[in-house]
Amino acid sequence: MAAPLITFRQVSKVYGRGEATIRALDRIDLTITQGEFVSIMGPSGSGKSTAMNIIGALDLPSSGEYIFQGIPTSGFDRAQLTLLRRHMLGFVFQGFNLLARTSAVENVELPLVYRGMDHTERRRRAMAALEQVGLRGREGHTTQELSGGQQQRVAIARAIVTDPAVLLADEPTGNLDTKTSGEIMDLITRLNRDNGITVIMVTHEEDIAAYARRLLRFVDGHLVSDEIQASEAAHVV
């Protein structure tokens, strides 16, 4: 059995005080291993986004322990959390979050700029990532010259250009039509299957969640179900 990649031990997240207290997560135990494809679902206020933010080192638990690759993160300072995000995690958002009036390849290069990589190597890696997501020949196009689906492909290329262990996708098809959503999910499925990238995805759409092998459901800060799916939607040829 693969070693745990991500572990929550009795993780809670509490906001506010007194009567204004909100318990966004309540003593969550969770283990995700390398190479899994996990969907997270739940109604508004269920805790799914809070869980994703903690996994992404964007927020910290109020209590309990978040362990990444066997290392507790509770002792990490801000710089160490930044390094965890920069080197181990890739992020894809519903709103794409691309730089306007900037070419596709320059958007993809951005995480490598933060790493201090020289121009020649980061351009080579960015071009390879764009080819991997099916955008060869579009590297010079700005975001305004790309469709919504193409912009999301650029965002995915930017997320994988650093060879992360985990791809965190927050409603990755929320701004896309049905056909384009299927194409993006086929791409994410291929990255999980062929590259071994662990995928953790928040979605409110059952048909999108069906692409994952495992489905977690949150309600009122509790993890109420953890199911293995047949994943019939993951039909990439």
CSV table of C-alpha atoms in Angstrom, one decimal:
chain,number,residue,atom,x,y,z
A,1,MET,CA,0.0,0.0,0.0
A,2,ALA,CA,1.3,3.5,-0.9
A,3,ALA,CA,2.5,5.7,1.9
A,4,PRO,CA,0.1,8.5,2.9
A,5,LEU,CA,0.7,11.7,1.1
A,6,ILE,CA,-1.8,13.9,3.0
A,7,THR,CA,-3.1,13.1,6.5
A,8,PHE,CA,-5.6,15.0,8.7
A,9,ARG,CA,-5.6,14.0,12.3
A,10,GLN,CA,-8.6,15.4,14.2
A,11,VAL,CA,-8.4,18.6,12.2
A,12,SER,CA,-10.8,21.4,13.2
A,13,LYS,CA,-11.1,24.9,12.0
A,14,VAL,CA,-13.0,27.5,14.1
A,15,TYR,CA,-13.8,31.1,13.1
A,16,GLY,CA,-15.1,33.8,15.5
A,17,ARG,CA,-15.8,33.7,19.2
A,18,GLY,CA,-18.7,33.2,21.6
A,19,GLU,CA,-22.1,33.1,19.9
A,20,ALA,CA,-20.5,34.1,16.6
A,21,THR,CA,-18.4,30.9,16.6
A,22,ILE,CA,-18.4,28.9,13.4
A,23,ARG,CA,-16.9,25.5,13.3
A,24,ALA,CA,-16.0,25.1,9.7
A,25,LEU,CA,-14.3,21.7,10.2
A,26,ASP,CA,-15.0,19.5,13.2
A,27,ARG,CA,-12.3,16.8,14.1
A,28,ILE,CA,-11.7,15.5,10.6
A,29,ASP,CA,-9.6,12.3,10.1
A,30,LEU,CA,-8.5,11.8,6.5
A,31,THR,CA,-5.8,10.1,4.5
A,32,ILE,CA,-5.0,10.6,0.8
A,33,THR,CA,-2.2,8.5,-0.9
A,34,GLN,CA,0.0,9.4,-3.8
A,35,GLY,CA,-1.8,9.0,-7.2
A,36,GLU,CA,-5.4,9.2,-6.0
A,37,PHE,CA,-8.1,11.3,-7.7
A,38,VAL,CA,-10.4,12.6,-5.1
A,39,SER,CA,-13.5,14.7,-5.4
A,40,ILE,CA,-14.9,16.8,-2.5
A,41,MET,CA,-18.5,17.7,-2.5
A,42,GLY,CA,-20.9,19.4,0.0
A,43,PRO,CA,-23.4,22.2,0.2
A,44,SER,CA,-22.4,25.8,0.9
A,45,GLY,CA,-20.8,26.1,4.3
A,46,SER,CA,-20.1,22.4,4.5
A,47,GLY,CA,-16.4,22.8,5.1
A,48,LYS,CA,-15.2,21.5,1.7
A,49,SER,CA,-13.4,24.8,0.8
A,50,THR,CA,-11.9,25.1,4.2
A,51,ALA,CA,-10.5,21.5,3.9
A,52,MET,CA,-9.1,22.4,0.5
A,53,ASN,CA,-7.5,25.6,1.8
A,54,ILE,CA,-5.7,23.7,4.6
A,55,ILE,CA,-4.5,21.0,2.2
A,56,GLY,CA,-3.2,23.8,0.0
A,57,ALA,CA,-1.3,25.4,2.9
A,58,LEU,CA,-3.5,28.6,2.4
A,59,ASP,CA,-5.0,28.2,5.9
A,60,LEU,CA,-4.0,26.5,9.1
A,61,PRO,CA,-6.1,24.2,11.4
A,62,SER,CA,-7.3,25.6,14.7
A,63,SER,CA,-6.5,22.2,16.2
A,64,GLY,CA,-5.4,18.8,15.1
A,65,GLU,CA,-2.6,18.0,12.7
A,66,TYR,CA,-2.1,18.3,8.9
A,67,ILE,CA,0.7,16.0,7.8
A,68,PHE,CA,2.2,16.2,4.3
A,69,GLN,CA,4.5,13.3,3.2
A,70,GLY,CA,4.9,12.3,6.8
A,71,ILE,CA,5.9,15.7,8.0
A,72,PRO,CA,3.6,17.6,10.4
A,73,THR,CA,3.0,21.2,9.1
A,74,SER,CA,2.0,22.7,12.5
A,75,GLY,CA,5.6,23.9,13.1
A,76,PHE,CA,6.0,25.4,9.6
A,77,ASP,CA,6.5,29.2,9.5
A,78,ARG,CA,5.2,31.4,6.6
A,79,ALA,CA,8.3,30.8,4.5
A,80,GLN,CA,8.1,27.0,4.8
A,81,LEU,CA,4.4,27.0,3.9
A,82,THR,CA,5.3,29.1,0.8
A,83,LEU,CA,7.9,26.6,-0.2
A,84,LEU,CA,5.4,23.8,0.3
A,85,ARG,CA,3.0,25.5,-2.1
A,86,ARG,CA,5.7,26.5,-4.5
A,87,HIS,CA,7.3,23.1,-4.9
A,88,MET,CA,4.7,20.4,-4.1
A,89,LEU,CA,1.3,21.9,-5.0
A,90,GLY,CA,-0.4,23.1,-8.2
A,91,PHE,CA,-3.6,25.2,-8.1
A,92,VAL,CA,-6.4,25.4,-10.7
A,93,PHE,CA,-9.3,27.8,-10.0
A,94,GLN,CA,-12.8,28.4,-11.5
A,95,GLY,CA,-11.8,31.9,-12.6
A,96,PHE,CA,-8.5,30.8,-14.3
A,97,ASN,CA,-6.6,33.6,-12.6
A,98,LEU,CA,-4.4,34.4,-15.6
A,99,LEU,CA,-2.5,37.6,-16.2
A,100,ALA,CA,-4.3,39.8,-18.7
A,101,ARG,CA,-2.4,41.0,-21.8
A,102,THR,CA,0.2,38.4,-21.1
A,103,SER,CA,1.0,35.5,-23.4
A,104,ALA,CA,0.1,31.9,-22.6
A,105,VAL,CA,3.7,30.9,-22.3
A,106,GLU,CA,4.5,33.8,-20.0
A,107,ASN,CA,1.6,32.9,-17.7
A,108,VAL,CA,2.9,29.3,-17.5
A,109,GLU,CA,6.4,30.5,-16.8
A,110,LEU,CA,5.3,32.5,-13.8
A,111,PRO,CA,5.8,29.8,-11.1
A,112,LEU,CA,9.3,29.1,-12.4
A,113,VAL,CA,10.1,32.9,-12.2
A,114,TYR,CA,9.4,32.7,-8.5
A,115,ARG,CA,11.8,29.7,-8.3
A,116,GLY,CA,14.6,31.8,-9.9
A,117,MET,CA,14.9,29.5,-12.9
A,118,ASP,CA,16.8,31.0,-15.8
A,119,HIS,CA,14.9,32.1,-18.9
A,120,THR,CA,16.0,29.3,-21.3
A,121,GLU,CA,15.0,26.5,-18.9
A,122,ARG,CA,11.7,28.0,-17.8
A,123,ARG,CA,10.7,28.7,-21.5
A,124,ARG,CA,11.5,25.1,-22.4
A,125,ARG,CA,9.5,23.7,-19.5
A,126,ALA,CA,6.6,26.1,-20.1
A,127,MET,CA,6.4,25.1,-23.8
A,128,ALA,CA,6.4,21.4,-22.8
A,129,ALA,CA,3.6,22.0,-20.4
A,130,LEU,CA,1.5,23.8,-23.0
A,131,GLU,CA,2.1,20.9,-25.4
A,132,GLN,CA,0.9,18.5,-22.8
A,133,VAL,CA,-2.4,20.3,-22.4
A,134,GLY,CA,-2.9,20.5,-26.1
A,135,LEU,CA,-2.0,24.2,-26.7
A,136,ARG,CA,1.0,23.8,-29.0
A,137,GLY,CA,1.0,26.8,-31.4
A,138,ARG,CA,-1.0,29.0,-29.0
A,139,GLU,CA,1.9,29.9,-26.7
A,140,GLY,CA,2.0,33.5,-28.0
A,141,HIS,CA,-1.7,34.2,-27.6
A,142,THR,CA,-2.8,36.5,-24.9
A,143,THR,CA,-5.7,35.5,-22.6
A,144,GLN,CA,-8.1,37.8,-24.5
A,145,GLU,CA,-7.3,35.7,-27.7
A,146,LEU,CA,-8.1,32.4,-26.0
A,147,SER,CA,-11.5,30.7,-25.4
A,148,GLY,CA,-12.6,29.8,-21.8
A,149,GLY,CA,-11.5,26.2,-22.3
A,150,GLN,CA,-8.1,27.3,-23.7
A,151,GLN,CA,-7.6,29.7,-20.7
A,152,GLN,CA,-8.3,26.8,-18.3
A,153,ARG,CA,-5.8,24.7,-20.2
A,154,VAL,CA,-3.2,27.4,-19.7
A,155,ALA,CA,-4.0,27.5,-16.0
A,156,ILE,CA,-3.5,23.7,-15.8
A,157,ALA,CA,-0.2,24.0,-17.7
A,158,ARG,CA,0.8,26.7,-15.2
A,159,ALA,CA,-0.2,24.3,-12.3
A,160,ILE,CA,1.8,21.3,-13.6
A,161,VAL,CA,4.9,23.1,-14.9
A,162,THR,CA,6.6,22.7,-11.5
A,163,ASP,CA,5.9,18.9,-11.5
A,164,PRO,CA,3.8,19.1,-8.3
A,165,ALA,CA,2.9,16.1,-6.2
A,166,VAL,CA,-0.7,17.4,-5.9
A,167,LEU,CA,-3.0,19.2,-8.3
A,168,LEU,CA,-5.7,21.1,-6.3
A,169,ALA,CA,-8.7,22.0,-8.5
A,170,ASP,CA,-11.4,24.3,-7.1
A,171,GLU,CA,-14.5,24.1,-9.4
A,172,PRO,CA,-12.3,23.8,-12.5
A,173,THR,CA,-15.3,23.6,-14.8
A,174,GLY,CA,-17.5,26.1,-13.1
A,175,ASN,CA,-17.2,28.7,-15.9
A,176,LEU,CA,-17.3,26.3,-18.8
A,177,ASP,CA,-20.0,24.8,-21.0
A,178,THR,CA,-20.8,21.1,-20.9
A,179,LYS,CA,-18.6,20.0,-23.9
A,180,THR,CA,-15.6,22.1,-22.7
A,181,SER,CA,-16.0,20.8,-19.2
A,182,GLY,CA,-15.8,17.2,-20.4
A,183,GLU,CA,-12.6,18.1,-22.4
A,184,ILE,CA,-11.0,19.7,-19.3
A,185,MET,CA,-11.9,16.7,-17.1
A,186,ASP,CA,-10.5,14.3,-19.6
A,187,LEU,CA,-7.3,16.3,-19.5
A,188,ILE,CA,-7.2,16.2,-15.7
A,189,THR,CA,-7.9,12.5,-15.7
A,190,ARG,CA,-5.0,11.9,-18.1
A,191,LEU,CA,-2.6,13.9,-15.9
A,192,ASN,CA,-3.7,11.7,-12.9
A,193,ARG,CA,-3.5,8.5,-14.8
A,194,ASP,CA,-0.4,9.0,-16.9
A,195,ASN,CA,1.7,11.4,-14.8
A,196,GLY,CA,0.7,10.1,-11.4
A,197,ILE,CA,-0.3,13.5,-10.1
A,198,THR,CA,-2.6,13.3,-7.1
A,199,VAL,CA,-5.7,15.3,-7.9
A,200,ILE,CA,-8.0,16.8,-5.3
A,201,MET,CA,-11.0,18.6,-6.7
A,202,VAL,CA,-13.8,20.5,-5.2
A,203,THR,CA,-17.0,20.5,-7.3
A,204,HIS,CA,-20.8,20.9,-6.8
A,205,GLU,CA,-21.6,19.0,-10.0
A,206,GLU,CA,-22.2,15.2,-9.6
A,207,ASP,CA,-21.2,14.5,-13.2
A,208,ILE,CA,-17.9,16.2,-12.7
A,209,ALA,CA,-17.3,14.5,-9.3
A,210,ALA,CA,-17.9,11.1,-11.1
A,211,TYR,CA,-14.5,11.5,-12.9
A,212,ALA,CA,-12.8,10.8,-9.6
A,213,ARG,CA,-12.1,7.4,-8.1
A,214,ARG,CA,-12.9,8.6,-4.6
A,215,LEU,CA,-15.7,10.9,-3.4
A,216,LEU,CA,-15.7,12.7,0.0
A,217,ARG,CA,-18.8,14.5,1.1
A,218,PHE,CA,-18.8,17.2,3.8
A,219,VAL,CA,-21.9,18.5,5.7
A,220,ASP,CA,-21.7,21.1,8.5
A,221,GLY,CA,-18.0,20.7,9.0
A,222,HIS,CA,-18.1,16.9,9.2
A,223,LEU,CA,-16.8,14.3,6.7
A,224,VAL,CA,-20.0,12.3,6.4
A,225,SER,CA,-19.0,9.8,3.6
A,226,ASP,CA,-15.9,8.5,1.9
A,227,GLU,CA,-16.7,6.3,-1.1
A,228,ILE,CA,-14.8,4.6,-3.8
A,229,GLN,CA,-16.6,5.2,-7.2
A,230,ALA,CA,-16.7,3.1,-10.3
A,231,SER,CA,-15.5,6.3,-12.1
A,232,GLU,CA,-17.4,5.5,-15.3
A,233,ALA,CA,-16.9,9.1,-16.4
A,234,ALA,CA,-13.1,8.6,-16.5
A,235,HIS,CA,-13.2,7.1,-20.0
A,236,VAL,CA,-10.2,8.8,-21.5
A,237,VAL,CA,-8.8,6.7,-24.3
